[in-house]
Amino acid sequence: MDKPLPAAGGYASIDQKLAISSARHPGFPRDQAMLARLIKLVHKLFCDHGNQLMRDYGISHPEYNVLMMLDGSEHGLSPSEISEAASEKSSNVTRLIDQLLAKGLVSREPSAEDRRKLVVRLSPAGEQLIEQVMPAVIQQLQRFFSGVEPEELRHTETVLTRILMGLEQQP
């Protein structure tokens, strides 16, 4: 189902450019820069492959992410909670919710606790789509990580969590 996608220059291109920058700028943190660039490249490729997979189901990868955040919620989410959980800008979340509403995959209604707030929930069609998509998503993720040992995954999660905590503490 997935065709190989170009790696946007890939590792070798990044490594070559960072070697030049390191030579030009003493003290340049090459290892940190390489990790930041690799994270960006991995994110791009995850999104590209995700969009390619989701196209078969009539949604985009960002729409899928919103649906999955709602799937992981007991009682629905506010648009701001979706924005935070899906790592999307609030303006983009509004657009994504509107698209999902138009496709009949979510509902949006006032909160029972506070009528000024909106709650977005999966519709039955949204729940059905997630059930349809899940086997392909599981298979895709297993392929992505097939060369990585479980202990390496746990270690990578720990390291990325520490990096995220450092980023979140920045002003």
mmCIF file of C-alpha atoms in Angstrom:
data_model
loop_
_atom_site.group_PDB
_atom_site.id
_atom_site.type_symbol
_atom_site.label_atom_id
_atom_site.label_comp_id
_atom_site.label_asym_id
_atom_site.label_seq_id
_atom_site.Cartn_x
_atom_site.Cartn_y
_atom_site.Cartn_z
ATOM 1 C CA MET A 1 0.000 0.000 0.000
ATOM 2 C CA ASP A 2 2.858 2.427 0.816
ATOM 3 C CA LYS A 3 5.153 3.493 -1.988
ATOM 4 C CA PRO A 4 8.623 4.564 -0.915
ATOM 5 C CA LEU A 5 8.749 8.331 -0.591
ATOM 6 C CA PRO A 6 11.885 10.400 -1.144
ATOM 7 C CA ALA A 7 13.720 11.280 2.058
ATOM 8 C CA ALA A 8 13.930 15.007 1.164
ATOM 9 C CA GLY A 9 17.711 14.893 0.958
ATOM 10 C CA GLY A 10 17.965 12.233 3.609
ATOM 11 C CA TYR A 11 20.659 11.575 6.150
ATOM 12 C CA ALA A 12 23.659 11.941 3.820
ATOM 13 C CA SER A 13 22.593 15.402 2.682
ATOM 14 C CA ILE A 14 21.999 16.573 6.262
ATOM 15 C CA ASP A 15 25.322 15.096 7.419
ATOM 16 C CA GLN A 16 27.232 16.794 4.595
ATOM 17 C CA LYS A 17 25.719 20.210 5.292
ATOM 18 C CA LEU A 18 26.282 19.948 9.033
ATOM 19 C CA ALA A 19 29.918 18.970 8.452
ATOM 20 C CA ILE A 20 30.406 22.203 6.486
ATOM 21 C CA SER A 21 28.641 24.271 9.173
ATOM 22 C CA SER A 22 30.740 22.607 11.878
ATOM 23 C CA ALA A 23 33.947 23.470 10.016
ATOM 24 C CA ARG A 24 32.843 27.103 9.535
ATOM 25 C CA HIS A 25 31.599 27.693 13.071
ATOM 26 C CA PRO A 26 33.744 26.413 15.969
ATOM 27 C CA GLY A 27 31.589 25.222 18.837
ATOM 28 C CA PHE A 28 28.626 24.463 16.559
ATOM 29 C CA PRO A 29 26.723 21.628 18.295
ATOM 30 C CA ARG A 30 26.727 19.211 15.351
ATOM 31 C CA ASP A 31 25.236 16.280 17.293
ATOM 32 C CA GLN A 32 22.304 18.328 18.590
ATOM 33 C CA ALA A 33 21.740 19.898 15.168
ATOM 34 C CA MET A 34 21.796 16.453 13.529
ATOM 35 C CA LEU A 35 19.236 15.124 15.998
ATOM 36 C CA ALA A 36 16.969 18.158 15.455
ATOM 37 C CA ARG A 37 17.172 17.745 11.678
ATOM 38 C CA LEU A 38 16.560 13.995 11.858
ATOM 39 C CA ILE A 39 13.498 14.553 14.048
ATOM 40 C CA LYS A 40 12.196 17.028 11.476
ATOM 41 C CA LEU A 41 12.866 14.592 8.610
ATOM 42 C CA VAL A 42 11.222 11.692 10.477
ATOM 43 C CA HIS A 43 8.179 13.890 11.178
ATOM 44 C CA LYS A 44 7.920 14.861 7.511
ATOM 45 C CA LEU A 45 8.136 11.257 6.358
ATOM 46 C CA PHE A 46 5.588 10.085 8.969
ATOM 47 C CA CYS A 47 3.203 12.770 7.693
ATOM 48 C CA ASP A 48 3.873 11.959 4.027
ATOM 49 C CA HIS A 49 3.311 8.224 4.557
ATOM 50 C CA GLY A 50 0.308 8.915 6.794
ATOM 51 C CA ASN A 51 -1.290 11.165 4.172
ATOM 52 C CA GLN A 52 -0.663 8.532 1.536
ATOM 53 C CA LEU A 53 -2.352 5.861 3.679
ATOM 54 C CA MET A 54 -5.290 8.046 4.773
ATOM 55 C CA ARG A 55 -6.024 9.140 1.200
ATOM 56 C CA ASP A 56 -7.470 5.645 0.644
ATOM 57 C CA TYR A 57 -10.007 6.399 3.406
ATOM 58 C CA GLY A 58 -10.959 9.894 2.215
ATOM 59 C CA ILE A 59 -9.224 11.831 4.976
ATOM 60 C CA SER A 60 -5.899 13.550 5.531
ATOM 61 C CA HIS A 61 -3.319 12.591 8.135
ATOM 62 C CA PRO A 62 -4.114 15.697 10.256
ATOM 63 C CA GLU A 63 -7.811 14.746 10.145
ATOM 64 C CA TYR A 64 -6.862 11.221 11.234
ATOM 65 C CA ASN A 65 -4.871 12.673 14.148
ATOM 66 C CA VAL A 66 -7.902 14.662 15.312
ATOM 67 C CA LEU A 67 -10.095 11.560 15.051
ATOM 68 C CA MET A 68 -7.567 9.573 17.089
ATOM 69 C CA MET A 69 -7.416 12.239 19.813
ATOM 70 C CA LEU A 70 -11.207 12.064 20.004
ATOM 71 C CA ASP A 71 -11.071 8.247 20.022
ATOM 72 C CA GLY A 72 -8.808 8.447 23.076
ATOM 73 C CA SER A 73 -11.261 10.706 24.896
ATOM 74 C CA GLU A 74 -14.091 9.461 27.096
ATOM 75 C CA HIS A 75 -16.426 12.439 26.662
ATOM 76 C CA GLY A 76 -15.158 14.441 23.697
ATOM 77 C CA LEU A 77 -12.750 17.361 23.617
ATOM 78 C CA SER A 78 -12.900 21.109 23.254
ATOM 79 C CA PRO A 79 -11.187 22.587 20.195
ATOM 80 C CA SER A 80 -8.361 23.894 22.411
ATOM 81 C CA GLU A 81 -7.857 20.413 23.922
ATOM 82 C CA ILE A 82 -7.735 18.956 20.404
ATOM 83 C CA SER A 83 -5.198 21.599 19.417
ATOM 84 C CA GLU A 84 -2.950 20.659 22.315
ATOM 85 C CA ALA A 85 -3.377 16.890 21.940
ATOM 86 C CA ALA A 86 -2.905 16.875 18.153
ATOM 87 C CA SER A 87 -0.065 19.437 18.191
ATOM 88 C CA GLU A 88 -1.950 21.646 15.744
ATOM 89 C CA LYS A 89 -2.492 25.410 15.707
ATOM 90 C CA SER A 90 -5.964 26.419 16.868
ATOM 91 C CA SER A 91 -6.804 27.943 13.466
ATOM 92 C CA ASN A 92 -5.877 24.656 11.798
ATOM 93 C CA VAL A 93 -7.951 22.675 14.305
ATOM 94 C CA THR A 94 -10.994 24.806 13.495
ATOM 95 C CA ARG A 95 -10.538 24.033 9.788
ATOM 96 C CA LEU A 96 -9.981 20.314 10.483
ATOM 97 C CA ILE A 97 -13.098 20.104 12.684
ATOM 98 C CA ASP A 98 -15.138 21.834 9.969
ATOM 99 C CA GLN A 99 -13.854 19.319 7.391
ATOM 100 C CA LEU A 100 -14.645 16.371 9.679
ATOM 101 C CA LEU A 101 -18.121 17.809 10.375
ATOM 102 C CA ALA A 102 -18.757 18.086 6.628
ATOM 103 C CA LYS A 103 -17.746 14.430 6.234
ATOM 104 C CA GLY A 104 -20.071 13.418 9.079
ATOM 105 C CA LEU A 105 -17.200 12.012 11.168
ATOM 106 C CA VAL A 106 -17.609 14.248 14.239
ATOM 107 C CA SER A 107 -20.279 16.243 16.044
ATOM 108 C CA ARG A 108 -19.850 19.618 17.736
ATOM 109 C CA GLU A 109 -22.192 20.779 20.471
ATOM 110 C CA PRO A 110 -22.247 23.027 23.528
ATOM 111 C CA SER A 111 -20.734 21.583 26.697
ATOM 112 C CA ALA A 112 -23.224 20.366 29.304
ATOM 113 C CA GLU A 113 -21.103 22.017 32.038
ATOM 114 C CA ASP A 114 -20.494 25.347 30.299
ATOM 115 C CA ARG A 115 -22.649 26.356 27.347
ATOM 116 C CA ARG A 116 -19.966 28.849 26.211
ATOM 117 C CA LYS A 117 -17.649 25.931 25.417
ATOM 118 C CA LEU A 118 -17.946 23.506 22.540
ATOM 119 C CA VAL A 119 -17.334 19.779 22.734
ATOM 120 C CA VAL A 120 -16.320 17.753 19.696
ATOM 121 C CA ARG A 121 -17.102 14.027 19.665
ATOM 122 C CA LEU A 122 -16.732 11.188 17.226
ATOM 123 C CA SER A 123 -19.913 10.414 15.333
ATOM 124 C CA PRO A 124 -20.879 6.783 14.696
ATOM 125 C CA ALA A 125 -19.425 7.207 11.171
ATOM 126 C CA GLY A 126 -16.178 8.486 12.728
ATOM 127 C CA GLU A 127 -16.013 5.491 15.054
ATOM 128 C CA GLN A 128 -16.641 3.180 12.103
ATOM 129 C CA LEU A 129 -13.886 4.854 10.060
ATOM 130 C CA ILE A 130 -11.387 4.394 12.885
ATOM 131 C CA GLU A 131 -12.279 0.697 13.026
ATOM 132 C CA GLN A 132 -11.689 0.449 9.261
ATOM 133 C CA VAL A 133 -8.401 2.381 9.336
ATOM 134 C CA MET A 134 -6.864 0.745 12.396
ATOM 135 C CA PRO A 135 -5.545 -2.476 10.791
ATOM 136 C CA ALA A 136 -3.712 -0.479 8.101
ATOM 137 C CA VAL A 137 -2.324 1.961 10.680
ATOM 138 C CA ILE A 138 -1.098 -0.888 12.884
ATOM 139 C CA GLN A 139 0.566 -2.545 9.904
ATOM 140 C CA GLN A 140 2.189 0.727 8.812
ATOM 141 C CA LEU A 141 3.580 1.459 12.277
ATOM 142 C CA GLN A 142 4.927 -2.075 12.576
ATOM 143 C CA ARG A 143 6.739 -1.627 9.240
ATOM 144 C CA PHE A 144 8.158 1.757 10.283
ATOM 145 C CA PHE A 145 9.643 0.304 13.455
ATOM 146 C CA SER A 146 10.474 -3.203 12.255
ATOM 147 C CA GLY A 147 14.235 -2.636 12.598
ATOM 148 C CA VAL A 148 14.030 -1.212 16.110
ATOM 149 C CA GLU A 149 14.207 -3.393 19.218
ATOM 150 C CA PRO A 150 11.644 -2.860 22.026
ATOM 151 C CA GLU A 151 14.365 -1.640 24.403
ATOM 152 C CA GLU A 152 15.549 0.873 21.781
ATOM 153 C CA LEU A 153 11.980 2.144 21.428
ATOM 154 C CA ARG A 154 11.678 2.640 25.195
ATOM 155 C CA HIS A 155 15.060 4.420 25.313
ATOM 156 C CA THR A 156 14.142 6.656 22.365
ATOM 157 C CA GLU A 157 10.856 7.555 24.041
ATOM 158 C CA THR A 158 12.735 8.487 27.227
ATOM 159 C CA VAL A 159 15.226 10.667 25.332
ATOM 160 C CA LEU A 160 12.559 12.382 23.235
ATOM 161 C CA THR A 161 10.480 13.012 26.359
ATOM 162 C CA ARG A 162 13.479 14.727 28.000
ATOM 163 C CA ILE A 163 14.030 16.820 24.871
ATOM 164 C CA LEU A 164 10.336 17.758 24.835
ATOM 165 C CA MET A 165 10.464 18.759 28.501
ATOM 166 C CA GLY A 166 13.464 20.987 27.749
ATOM 167 C CA LEU A 167 11.635 22.597 24.847
ATOM 168 C CA GLU A 168 8.500 23.189 26.911
ATOM 169 C CA GLN A 169 10.547 24.962 29.595
ATOM 170 C CA GLN A 170 11.879 27.505 27.087
ATOM 171 C CA PRO A 171 10.473 31.031 27.309
#
